[in-house]
Every structure is written in structure tokens, then in C-alpha cells.
XYZ file of C-alpha atoms in Angstrom:
519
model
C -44.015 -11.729 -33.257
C -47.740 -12.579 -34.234
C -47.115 -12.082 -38.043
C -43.756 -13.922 -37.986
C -45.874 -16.955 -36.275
C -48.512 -16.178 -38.663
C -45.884 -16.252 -41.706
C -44.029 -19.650 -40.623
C -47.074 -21.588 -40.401
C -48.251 -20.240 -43.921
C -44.914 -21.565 -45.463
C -45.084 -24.799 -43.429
C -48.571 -25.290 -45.009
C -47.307 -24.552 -47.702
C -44.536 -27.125 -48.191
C -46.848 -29.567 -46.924
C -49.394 -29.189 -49.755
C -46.396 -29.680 -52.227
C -45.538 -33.187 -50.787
C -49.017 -34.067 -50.545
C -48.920 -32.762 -54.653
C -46.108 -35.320 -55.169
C -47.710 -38.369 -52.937
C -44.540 -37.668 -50.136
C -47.655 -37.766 -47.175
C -50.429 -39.606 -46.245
C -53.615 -37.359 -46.068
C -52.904 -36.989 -41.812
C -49.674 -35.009 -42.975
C -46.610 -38.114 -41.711
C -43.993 -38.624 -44.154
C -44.306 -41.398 -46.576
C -40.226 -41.094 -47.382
C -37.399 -41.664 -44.658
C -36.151 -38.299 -43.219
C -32.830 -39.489 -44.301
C -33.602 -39.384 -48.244
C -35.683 -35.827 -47.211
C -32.309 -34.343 -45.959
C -30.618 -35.786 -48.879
C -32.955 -34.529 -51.513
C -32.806 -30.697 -49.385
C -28.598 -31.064 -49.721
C -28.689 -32.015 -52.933
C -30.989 -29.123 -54.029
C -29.022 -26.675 -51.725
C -25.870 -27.716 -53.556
C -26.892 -27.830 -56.835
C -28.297 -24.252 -56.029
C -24.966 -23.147 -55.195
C -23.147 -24.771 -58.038
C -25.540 -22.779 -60.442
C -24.929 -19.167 -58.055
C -20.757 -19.771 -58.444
C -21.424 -20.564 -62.163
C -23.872 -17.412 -62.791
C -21.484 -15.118 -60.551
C -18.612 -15.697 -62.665
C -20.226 -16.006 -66.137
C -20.692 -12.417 -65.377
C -17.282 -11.169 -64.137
C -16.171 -12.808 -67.229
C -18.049 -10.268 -69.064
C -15.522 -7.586 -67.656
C -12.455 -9.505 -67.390
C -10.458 -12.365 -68.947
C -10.342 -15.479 -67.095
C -10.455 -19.444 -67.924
C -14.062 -20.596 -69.454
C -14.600 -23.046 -66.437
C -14.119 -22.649 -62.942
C -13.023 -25.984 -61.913
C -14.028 -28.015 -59.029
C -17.208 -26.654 -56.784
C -16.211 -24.820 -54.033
C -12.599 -25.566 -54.682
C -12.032 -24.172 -57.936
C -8.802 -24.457 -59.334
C -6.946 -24.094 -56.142
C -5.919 -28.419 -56.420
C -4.169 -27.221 -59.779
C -2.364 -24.344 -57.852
C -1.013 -25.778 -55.266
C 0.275 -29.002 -57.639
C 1.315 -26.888 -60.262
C 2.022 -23.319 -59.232
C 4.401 -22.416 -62.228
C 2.444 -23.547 -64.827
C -0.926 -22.220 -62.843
C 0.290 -18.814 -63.181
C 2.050 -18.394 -65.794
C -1.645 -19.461 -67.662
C -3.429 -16.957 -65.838
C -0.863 -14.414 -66.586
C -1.836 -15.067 -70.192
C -4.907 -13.739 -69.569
C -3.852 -10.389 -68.461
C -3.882 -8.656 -71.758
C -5.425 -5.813 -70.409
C -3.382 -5.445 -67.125
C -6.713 -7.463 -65.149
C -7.620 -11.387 -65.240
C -10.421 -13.285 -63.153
C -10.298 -17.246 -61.756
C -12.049 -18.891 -58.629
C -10.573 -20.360 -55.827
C -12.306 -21.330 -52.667
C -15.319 -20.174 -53.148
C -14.324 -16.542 -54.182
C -13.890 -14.452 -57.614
C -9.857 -14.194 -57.481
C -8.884 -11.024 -59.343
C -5.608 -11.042 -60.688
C -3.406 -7.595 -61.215
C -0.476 -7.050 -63.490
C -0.916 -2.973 -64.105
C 1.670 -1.236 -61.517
C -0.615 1.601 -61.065
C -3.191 -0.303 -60.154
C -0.708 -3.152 -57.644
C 0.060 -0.500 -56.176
C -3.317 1.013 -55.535
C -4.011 -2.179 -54.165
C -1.082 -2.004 -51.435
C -1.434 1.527 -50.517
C -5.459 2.119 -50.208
C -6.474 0.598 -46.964
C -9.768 1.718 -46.907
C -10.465 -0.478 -49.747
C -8.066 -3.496 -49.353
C -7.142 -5.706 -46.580
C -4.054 -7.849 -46.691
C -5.127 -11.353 -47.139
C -1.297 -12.592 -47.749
C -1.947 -16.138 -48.479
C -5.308 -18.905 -47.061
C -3.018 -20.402 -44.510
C -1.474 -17.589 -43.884
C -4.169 -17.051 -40.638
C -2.859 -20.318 -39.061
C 0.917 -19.428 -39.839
C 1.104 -16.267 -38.664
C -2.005 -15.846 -36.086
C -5.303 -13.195 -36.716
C -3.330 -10.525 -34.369
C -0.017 -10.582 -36.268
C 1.382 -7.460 -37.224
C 0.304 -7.479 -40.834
C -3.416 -7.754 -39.933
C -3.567 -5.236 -37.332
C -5.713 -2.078 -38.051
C -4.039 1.545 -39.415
C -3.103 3.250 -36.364
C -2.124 0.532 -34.285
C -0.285 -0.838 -37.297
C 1.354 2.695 -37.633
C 2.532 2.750 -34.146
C 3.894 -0.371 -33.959
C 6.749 0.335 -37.394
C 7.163 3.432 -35.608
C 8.592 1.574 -32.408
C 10.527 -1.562 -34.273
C 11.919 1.150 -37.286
C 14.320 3.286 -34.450
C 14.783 -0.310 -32.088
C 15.567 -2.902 -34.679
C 17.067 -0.967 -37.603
C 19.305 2.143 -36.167
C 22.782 3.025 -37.356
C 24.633 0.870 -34.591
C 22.460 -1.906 -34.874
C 22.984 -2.412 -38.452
C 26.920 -2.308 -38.088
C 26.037 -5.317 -35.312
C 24.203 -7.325 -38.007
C 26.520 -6.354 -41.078
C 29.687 -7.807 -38.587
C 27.650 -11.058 -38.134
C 26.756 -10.845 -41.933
C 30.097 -10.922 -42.985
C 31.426 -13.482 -40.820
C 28.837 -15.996 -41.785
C 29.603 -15.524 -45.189
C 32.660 -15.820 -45.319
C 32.607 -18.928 -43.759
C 30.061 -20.081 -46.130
C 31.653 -19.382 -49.564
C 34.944 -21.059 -48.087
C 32.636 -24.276 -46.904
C 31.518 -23.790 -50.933
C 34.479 -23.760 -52.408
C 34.830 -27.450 -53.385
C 35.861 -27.087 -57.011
C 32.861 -29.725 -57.667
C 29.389 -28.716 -58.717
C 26.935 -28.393 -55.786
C 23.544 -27.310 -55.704
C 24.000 -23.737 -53.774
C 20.650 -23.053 -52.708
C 20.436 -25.175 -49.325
C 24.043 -23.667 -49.146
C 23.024 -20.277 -49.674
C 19.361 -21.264 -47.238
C 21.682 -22.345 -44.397
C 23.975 -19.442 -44.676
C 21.051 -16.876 -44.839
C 19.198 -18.869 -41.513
C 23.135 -18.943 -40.103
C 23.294 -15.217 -40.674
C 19.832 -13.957 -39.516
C 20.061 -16.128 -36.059
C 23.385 -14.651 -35.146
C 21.847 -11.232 -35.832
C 18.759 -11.648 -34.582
C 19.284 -13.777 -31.319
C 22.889 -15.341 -31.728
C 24.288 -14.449 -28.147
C 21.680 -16.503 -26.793
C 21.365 -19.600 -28.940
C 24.055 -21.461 -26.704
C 22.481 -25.112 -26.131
C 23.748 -27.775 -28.486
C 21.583 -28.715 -31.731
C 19.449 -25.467 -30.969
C 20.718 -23.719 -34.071
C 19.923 -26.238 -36.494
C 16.492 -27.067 -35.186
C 15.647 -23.456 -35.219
C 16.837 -23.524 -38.943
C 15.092 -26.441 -39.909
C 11.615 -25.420 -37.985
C 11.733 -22.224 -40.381
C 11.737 -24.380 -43.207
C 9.285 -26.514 -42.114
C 6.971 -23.139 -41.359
C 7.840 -22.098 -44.841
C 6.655 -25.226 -46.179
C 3.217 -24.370 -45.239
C 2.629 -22.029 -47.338
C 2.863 -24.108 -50.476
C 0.377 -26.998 -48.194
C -3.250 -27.632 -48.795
C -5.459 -25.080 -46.098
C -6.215 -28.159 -43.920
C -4.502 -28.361 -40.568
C -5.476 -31.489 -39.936
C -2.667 -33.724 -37.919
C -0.312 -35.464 -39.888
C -0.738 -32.753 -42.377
C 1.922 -30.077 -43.956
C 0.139 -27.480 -43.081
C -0.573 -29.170 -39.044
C 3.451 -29.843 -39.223
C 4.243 -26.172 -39.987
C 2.112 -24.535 -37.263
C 3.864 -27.168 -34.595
C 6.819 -25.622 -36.289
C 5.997 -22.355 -35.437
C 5.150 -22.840 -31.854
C 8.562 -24.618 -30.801
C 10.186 -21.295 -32.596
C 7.906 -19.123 -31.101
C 8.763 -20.982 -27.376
C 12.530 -20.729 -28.269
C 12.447 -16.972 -28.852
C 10.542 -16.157 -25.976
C 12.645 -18.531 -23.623
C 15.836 -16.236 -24.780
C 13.695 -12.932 -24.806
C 14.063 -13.846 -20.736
C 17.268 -14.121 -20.727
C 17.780 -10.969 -22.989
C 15.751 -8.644 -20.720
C 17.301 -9.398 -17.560
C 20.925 -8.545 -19.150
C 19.084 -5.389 -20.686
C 17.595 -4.405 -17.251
C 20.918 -4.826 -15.839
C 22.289 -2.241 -18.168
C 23.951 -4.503 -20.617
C 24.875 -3.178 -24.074
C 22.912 -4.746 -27.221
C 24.645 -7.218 -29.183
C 21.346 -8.691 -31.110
C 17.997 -7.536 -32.980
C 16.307 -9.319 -29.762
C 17.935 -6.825 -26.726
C 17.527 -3.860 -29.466
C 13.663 -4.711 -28.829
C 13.876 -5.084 -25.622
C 15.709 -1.744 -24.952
C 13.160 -0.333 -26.851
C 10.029 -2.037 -24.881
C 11.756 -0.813 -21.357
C 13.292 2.440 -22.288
C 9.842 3.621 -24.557
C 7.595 6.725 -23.371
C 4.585 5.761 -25.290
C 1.520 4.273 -24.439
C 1.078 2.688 -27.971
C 3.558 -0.302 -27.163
C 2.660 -2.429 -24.088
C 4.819 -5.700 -25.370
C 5.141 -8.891 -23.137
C 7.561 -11.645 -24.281
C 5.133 -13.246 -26.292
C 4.523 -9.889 -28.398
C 8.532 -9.768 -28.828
C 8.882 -13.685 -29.537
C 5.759 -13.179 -32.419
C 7.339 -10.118 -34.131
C 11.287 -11.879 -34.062
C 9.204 -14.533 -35.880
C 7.984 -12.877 -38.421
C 11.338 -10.945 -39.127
C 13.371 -14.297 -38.838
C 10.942 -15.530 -41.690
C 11.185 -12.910 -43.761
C 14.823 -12.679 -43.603
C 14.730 -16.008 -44.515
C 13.477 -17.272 -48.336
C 12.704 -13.931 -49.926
C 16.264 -13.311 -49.156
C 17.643 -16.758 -50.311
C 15.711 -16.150 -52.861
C 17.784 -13.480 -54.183
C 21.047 -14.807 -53.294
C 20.434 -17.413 -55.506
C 19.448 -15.181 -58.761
C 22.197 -13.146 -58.136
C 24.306 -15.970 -58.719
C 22.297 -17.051 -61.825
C 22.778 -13.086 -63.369
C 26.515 -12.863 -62.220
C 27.754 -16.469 -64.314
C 25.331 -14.610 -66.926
C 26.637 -10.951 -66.611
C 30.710 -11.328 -66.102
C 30.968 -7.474 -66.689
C 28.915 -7.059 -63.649
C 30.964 -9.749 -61.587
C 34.091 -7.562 -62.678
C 33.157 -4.212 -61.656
C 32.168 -5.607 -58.319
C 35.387 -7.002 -57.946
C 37.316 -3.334 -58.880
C 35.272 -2.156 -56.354
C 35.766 -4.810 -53.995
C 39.864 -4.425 -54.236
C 39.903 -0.718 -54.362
C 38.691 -0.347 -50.591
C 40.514 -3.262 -48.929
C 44.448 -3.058 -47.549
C 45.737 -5.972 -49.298
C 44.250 -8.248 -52.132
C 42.099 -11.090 -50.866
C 44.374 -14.376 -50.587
C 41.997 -18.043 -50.127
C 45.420 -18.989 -48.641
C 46.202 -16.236 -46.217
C 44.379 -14.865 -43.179
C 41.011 -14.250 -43.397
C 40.331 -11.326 -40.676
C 41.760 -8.247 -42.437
C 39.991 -9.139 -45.445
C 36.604 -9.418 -42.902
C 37.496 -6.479 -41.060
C 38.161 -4.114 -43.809
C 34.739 -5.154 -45.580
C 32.874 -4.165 -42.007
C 34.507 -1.211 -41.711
C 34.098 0.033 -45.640
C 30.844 -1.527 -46.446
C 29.208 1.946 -47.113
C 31.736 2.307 -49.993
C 30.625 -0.385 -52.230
C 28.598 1.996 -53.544
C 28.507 0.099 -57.274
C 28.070 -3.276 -55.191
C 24.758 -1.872 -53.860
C 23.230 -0.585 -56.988
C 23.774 -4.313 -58.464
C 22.060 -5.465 -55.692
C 19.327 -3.446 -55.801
C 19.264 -4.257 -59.927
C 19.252 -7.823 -58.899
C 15.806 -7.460 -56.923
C 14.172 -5.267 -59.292
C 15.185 -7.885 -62.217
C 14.148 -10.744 -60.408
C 11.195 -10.327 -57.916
C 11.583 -12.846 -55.104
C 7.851 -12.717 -54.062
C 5.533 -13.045 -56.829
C 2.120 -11.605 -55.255
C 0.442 -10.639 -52.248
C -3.183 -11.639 -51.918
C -5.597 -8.754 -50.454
C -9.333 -8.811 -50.040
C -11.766 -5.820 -51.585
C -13.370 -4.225 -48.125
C -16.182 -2.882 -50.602
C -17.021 -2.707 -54.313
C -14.660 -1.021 -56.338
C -13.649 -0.650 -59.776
C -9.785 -1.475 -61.219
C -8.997 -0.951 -64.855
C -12.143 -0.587 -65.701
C -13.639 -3.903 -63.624
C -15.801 -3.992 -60.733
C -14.627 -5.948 -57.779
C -17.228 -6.917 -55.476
C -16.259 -6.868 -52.010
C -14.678 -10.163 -50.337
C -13.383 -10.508 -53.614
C -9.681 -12.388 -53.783
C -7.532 -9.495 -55.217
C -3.896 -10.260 -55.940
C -1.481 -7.215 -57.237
C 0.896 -9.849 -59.113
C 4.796 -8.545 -58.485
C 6.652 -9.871 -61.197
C 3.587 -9.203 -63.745
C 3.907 -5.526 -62.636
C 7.658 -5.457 -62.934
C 7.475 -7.040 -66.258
C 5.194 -4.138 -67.422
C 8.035 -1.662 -66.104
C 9.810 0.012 -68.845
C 13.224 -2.540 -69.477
C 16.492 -1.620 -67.389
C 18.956 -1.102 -69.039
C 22.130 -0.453 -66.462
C 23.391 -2.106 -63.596
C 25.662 0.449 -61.911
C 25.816 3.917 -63.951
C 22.071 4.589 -62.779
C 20.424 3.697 -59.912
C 16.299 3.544 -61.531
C 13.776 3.048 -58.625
C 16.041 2.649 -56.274
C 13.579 3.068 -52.897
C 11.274 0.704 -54.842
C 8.330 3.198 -55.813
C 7.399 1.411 -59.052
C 8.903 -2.135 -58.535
C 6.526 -3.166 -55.692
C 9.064 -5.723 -54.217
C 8.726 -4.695 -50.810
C 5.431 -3.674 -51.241
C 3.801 -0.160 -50.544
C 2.557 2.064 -48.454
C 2.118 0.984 -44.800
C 3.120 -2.668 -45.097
C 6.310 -2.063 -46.847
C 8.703 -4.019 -45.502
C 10.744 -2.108 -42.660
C 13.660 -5.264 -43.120
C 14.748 -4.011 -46.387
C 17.856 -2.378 -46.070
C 18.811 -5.472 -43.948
C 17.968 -7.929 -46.787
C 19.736 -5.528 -49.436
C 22.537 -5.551 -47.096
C 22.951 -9.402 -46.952
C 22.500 -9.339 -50.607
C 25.391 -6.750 -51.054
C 28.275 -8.199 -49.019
C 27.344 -11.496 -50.885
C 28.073 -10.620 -53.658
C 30.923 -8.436 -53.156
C 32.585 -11.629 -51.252
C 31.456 -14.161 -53.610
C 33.265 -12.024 -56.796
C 36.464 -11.511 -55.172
C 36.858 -15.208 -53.470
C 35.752 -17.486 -55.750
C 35.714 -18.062 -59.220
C 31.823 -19.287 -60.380
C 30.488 -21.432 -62.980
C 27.033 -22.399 -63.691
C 26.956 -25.902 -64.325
C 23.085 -26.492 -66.263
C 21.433 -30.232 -66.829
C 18.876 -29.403 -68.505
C 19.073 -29.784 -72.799
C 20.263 -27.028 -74.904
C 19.486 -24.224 -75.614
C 18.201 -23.362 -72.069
C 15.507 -21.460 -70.888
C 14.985 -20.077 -67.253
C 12.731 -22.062 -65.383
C 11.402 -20.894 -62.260
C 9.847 -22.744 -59.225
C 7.679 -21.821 -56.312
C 8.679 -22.388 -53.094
C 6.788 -20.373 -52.002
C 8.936 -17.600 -53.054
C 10.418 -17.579 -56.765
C 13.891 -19.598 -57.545
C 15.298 -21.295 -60.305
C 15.041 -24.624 -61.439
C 18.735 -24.882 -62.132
C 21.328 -23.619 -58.962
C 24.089 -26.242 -59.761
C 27.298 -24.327 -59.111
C 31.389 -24.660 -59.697
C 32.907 -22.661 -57.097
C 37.202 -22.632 -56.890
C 39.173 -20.608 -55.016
C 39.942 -17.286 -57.097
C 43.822 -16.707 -57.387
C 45.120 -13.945 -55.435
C 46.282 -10.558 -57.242
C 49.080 -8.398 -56.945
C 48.580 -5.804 -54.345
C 47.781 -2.532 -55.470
C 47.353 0.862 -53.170
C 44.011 1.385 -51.897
């Protein structure tokens, strides 16, 4: 304590000796300058000092790794020009990735960006070395205990649980019935022989679909529905807001957003455990849960309602765009790929009773597709073709734990590191089939659901919704892509957050019933 005394007074003398130097005190040591202008000469300096450390830091990561000459903003770096311009922000730093690695600042932080599958998937898959960062407001969306944050073993025995409870061979016939019915509906409310943009169509129908699966039984009061609906696109929303959640803001709206969902699902988780306890038979995702959390022998899960209203959350969301997402390219590669759109119609006819009829009654046509859904076998590989070819989440943000080299670069740790999706799956050798082969299928290579332990346990659920789409879509309507945009046209993409196209004006008639033919 004596030399720490000892040292503090010897750099106190010291500074005062260099004001005295510069005529700043008066020879009995008071300040001949306001403290005000002192503090703002010592901020100054401090900041300047920083500006010069940010500069220096990634003048030499440059020496490694492409990136953009300046750095932007301090502090902020380029992140104003991300979120205002997302397309055009990545598809520059893309251009950087000639050697499968690029470099940029945001926020303070070197951002390393990844294109090289080998190394994405490095990224997803070594936990010791990465932590999923997911997105900067992704802590206020989601909450610092959600699921996707939580540590290796209790992250392992929570998938463990919710895999069996939430995705088991009855309760997937429960959510393909609900599937079906919803879109069925949907395409008939589409059918207007006038061109209509289909992605709110295809948003509603996917929100429409996911609540009746999810929690449907239970959403009985009037308006509660569409508010739910409309809260999850608010929430979504706040991913492509500025990180401030100050009120008023996006980003303030969206985490309001999630707390009235949040309160809704926890309200009906009530409701849904007292007709569990009372030996009622599941009819939704939320009393599969709750069977699960009263009938489970381990000691790993020890849920209360808010645990079961957080994790319905999170699969609600990511039922929700992602999947849209994908509805909507599918669309875009069918009115582009009419070979495709006719062997899922063969398909389609060859396992119903009678030939669908726009005119006739609707519940054979529904029931046979429930029934036979695990033959549309050709159906499902076109799916599966249709997420491979068109990503609908472009990255995943994780932060280095500790230094480590990628490609040949050294990451320092709390570095930014973001294993870019659709850069990987554009370095993927080129598909060439969509139904003789079935490439990747489980997603390996194409990191679309991810990797490793945070690969997405909904998938077989979202390639399910994607797969009775389309085989309902080909074989009741006739489509046609109507674009507005001058000739010759070129795919343009938006980010919202997840990846959709510009263009999703659609033509949709009534397709003309054929002539029955034996199943």
C-alpha cells in the first residue's frame, strides 16, 4: 500500500510540473484554466487516442485480410451504412472475399467476414472457440438466458427434451393437418386472377399456420390471432433497427412486442397444463411441452411457464420469416422452372382419389394430402433444392472466445466473426438436379440450418410447410410472375432481415380440373 501511495503522488507531481511547464498553474499549484476546458482537453485526448488505436488495429488486420481502406465513422464504423443499405453493404464486402476471408469494423470491433464452407462451418460447430453472437440486438430480442446462449451441456439437455416433446411422429401429423388446412385456404383467398404481391399473403398464411400448430386450441378471444401475428412482425422488425432501445424507437417497439407475446403464451400455457394434468390428449406444440415438462424423469429440465412461453417464442419466430422466406423463392424458381412445377403436379395427382376440382369439395382433396404426405417423395427433394438454392438466412454472427487463426488469418478474441450462408453456398459445387438426386440433403455442406449443436431442431417442420406448399400451389392454381422492373431482369434481393426478392408480384387463377385417372 506504501509504494502505491508512494507511486500516485510521484505521478501527481508529475503532471503538475507539466502544467506549471505550459503556464496552466500559478506557482502555489491552483489551476489557472476552468476544470471544464481541463476535462475537455483530457476527452479530447482520450478520444483522439482511441481513434488512432481503432485506426492502428485495423491497418494491421488489413495486412492479413481484405477489407475496405477506411473504417468509417469512430466507434460506429460502417454499421449506419448497414443497417440503411444492407444489400448493397454486403454484397461490397462479399467482393472482398477473394480468398474465402474479408475484414470491416462495426461497433467498435474487427468484423471478420467468412465465405469458405469449411471454415462457416468450423465456426458453427467449435464451441470452444466461438460463441453465438446472432445479431447486436439480438440480446434485447431474445434475452441473455435464451436458449441459443446457454452453455454446452445445459444447451445439450435442453434439444434433448424439446427434440422427443415438440417434434415426434404424432405430433408432426397434428401440425401437417393444420398445415394443410391453412393452406388451402390461403391459395383459394389468392386466387384472384389479378396480380398481388404474395409475400404478406404467403407471411399471414405461414403466422396462420404456425399459431394453429403451435397454440391454436387456445387462441379463442377475438382479434387475438391477428395481434399475435402482427407483434411477430413487429419483433422481426427489430432486427433490421438501430441497437438503441430507446422509447419511441424500432428497436424499444419490438421488445414491447415481445413481451405482450411472451404474456399471451404463458396466459394459454395455464390453460394448456391444467387440460394436460387432467389427462387430456395433445392437440398443439404447446401441451406436447407441457406433457413433456410433467411426464419428464430428468433433473436437467425444471421449466415454469415462463421457460415454456420463452422457448414457444423463439420457435413461433423462427417458423415465421426464414420460412416465408422460402415460400416466396419457391414461387420465384417454380414460374422460372415449369418442368419442376410439372413433376410436382404428376406427383401430386398420382397419390390423391380424384383430380383436384377449384369447383368441387375441398376435404378429400385435404384429407388425402394428410394422409399421403410421406409419398411426395419428388415434392420433398424440390423443397429441399429450393433451400439449398436460395438460403433464407444470410449469416450468423459469432464472437472468437480466444485467438485463432481461419484461412490463414488471425482472429483476435472478441472479434465479430460472421460464417456468411449464401457466400458459402455459392462456393458449393453448382446443383445440377432437382428431383433425380437428393445432394446434401441433411444439410452437411449447405449450412442453412446451421451446424453442430445449434442446428435448428424446427427443420423438418419448416421443410414440411415448404413441401405441402408447393405441392398445393402446382396442382390448384395456375402461376404467373408478373415483374415491374425494366428488361432484361435481374434478381434483386432485399433484407428483411432474412433474404427475399425484390419482385413477388403474382397471377394466380384457378387451374382447370383434369380427367380422373386411377391412383
Amino acid at each position: 500500500p506504501c509504494a502505491y501511495k508512494a507511486a500516485f503522488h510521484k505521478f501527481v507531481g508529475a503532471i503538475q510540473e507539466e502544467l506549471r511547464a505550459h503556464d496552466l498553474v500559478d506557482a502555489e499549484g491552483s489551476l489557472l484554466i476552468s476544470p471544464a476546458a481541463l476535462i475537455t482537453v483530457a476527452l479530447v485526448t482520450v478520444f483522439s487516442l482511441y481513434v488512432i488505436y481503432e485506426r492502428i488495429t485495423y491497418a494491421l488486420a488489413r495486412r492479413t485480410a481484405n477489407g475496405p481502406e477506411s473504417l468509417g465513422l469512430p466507434f460506429l464504423g460502417r454499421i449506419v451504412e448497414m443497417v440503411l443499405n444492407p444489400v448493397e453493404f454486403w454484397d461490397k464486402q462479399r467482393a472482398y472475399n477473394t480468398n474465402g476471408v474479408s475484414i470491416n469494423f462495426i461497433l467498435g470491433r474487427i468484423v471478420v467476414f467468412v465465405t469458405n464452407p469449411e471454415a462457416c462451418k468450423r465456426i458453427f460447430t467449435s464451441l470452444e472457440d466461438f460463441a453465438l453472437f446472432a445479431h447486436p440486438n439480438a440480446k434485447w430480442l431474445f434475452g441473455k438466458d435464451n436458449l441459443i446462449y446457454l452453455s454446452k451441456n445445459p444447451h445439450k439437455a435442453v434439444r434433448n427434451f424439446l427434440q422427443p416433446a415438440l417434434f415426434n411422429k404424432e405430433a408432426f401429423h397434428k401440425y401437417l393437418a393444420a398445415q394443410v388446412q391453412v393452406i388451402n385456404s390461403s391459395i383459394l383467398e389468392m386466387m384472384t386472377g389479378r396480380p398481388i404481391d404474395v409475400l404478406p399473403r404467403l407471411r399471414k398464411m405461414n403466422a396462420t399456420a404456425s399459431q394453429e400448430a403451435f397454440v391454436g386450441p387456445y387462441l379463442t378471444e377475438k382479434g387475438e390471432r391477428e395481434q399475435l401475428a402482427q407483434d411477430l412482425i413487429t419483433f422481426t422488425q427489430g432486427f433490421l433497427c438501430f441497437p438503441c432501445p430507446l422509447p419511441g424507437t424500432g428497436l424499444w417497439k419490438a421488445i414491447k412486442a415481445k413481451e405482450r407475446i411472451e404474456m399471451t403464451l404463458k396466459e394459454k400455457a395455464r390453460y394448456s397444463w391444467k387440460y394436460i394434468k387432467l389427462g387430456g390428449e395433445p392437440r398443439c406444440a404447446l401441451d406436447y411441452v407441457l406433457k413433456g415438462v410433467q411426464t419428464s424423469d430428468t433433473d436437467a429440465i425444471n421449466w415454469n411457464l415462463d421457460d415454456v412461453a420463452t422457448a414457444l417464442m423463439d420457435f413461433l419466430f423462427a417458423s415465421q420469416d426464414a420460412t416465408t422466406s422460402a415460400l416466396v423463392w419457391a414461387m420465384t424458381l417454380l414460374d422460372s422452372n415449369p418442368a419442376v412445377a410439372q413433376l410436382i403436379r404428376d406427383e401430386v395427382n398420382s397419390i390423391i382419389d380424384t383430380p383436384y376440382n377449384a369447383h368441387g369439395d375441398q376435404s378429400t382433396f385435404v384429407e388425402n394430402l394428410i394422409e399421403r404426405a410421406h409419398k411426395l417423395t419428388v415434392t420433398e427433394k424440390v423443397a429441399i433444392e429450393v433451400l439449398h438454392r436460395r438460403p433464407p438466412v444470410p449469416m450468423v454472427p459469432h464472437l472468437a472466445r480466444k485467438q485463432i487463426v481461419i484461412d490463414g488469418f488471425t482472429i483476435r478474441k472478441g472479434a465479430l466473426v460472421i460464417p456468411s450462408i449464401t457466400g458459402a453456398a455459392n462456393n458449393l459445387p453448382e446443383r445440377t438436379s432437382w428431383d433425380k438426386e437428393t445432394v446434401d440433403s441433411q444439410f452437411m455442406q449447405n449450412l442453412v440450418f446451421g451446424a453442430g449443436q445449434h442446428k435448428c431442431p424446427g427443420r423438418n417442420y419448416a421443410i414440411q410447410t415448404i413441401k405441402m406448399f408447393l405441392a398445393m400451389v402446382c396442382v390448384m392454381a395456375t402461376q404467373e410472375r408478373k415483374i415491374l422492373a425494366k428488361m432484361p431482369y435481374k434478381e434483386q434481393v432485399m433484407y428483411m432481415p432474412t433474404l427475399f426478392p425484390v419482385e413477388s408480384l403474382f397471377v394466380l387463377k384457378p387451374r382447370e380440373p383434369l380427367i380422373a385417372t386411377n391412383r
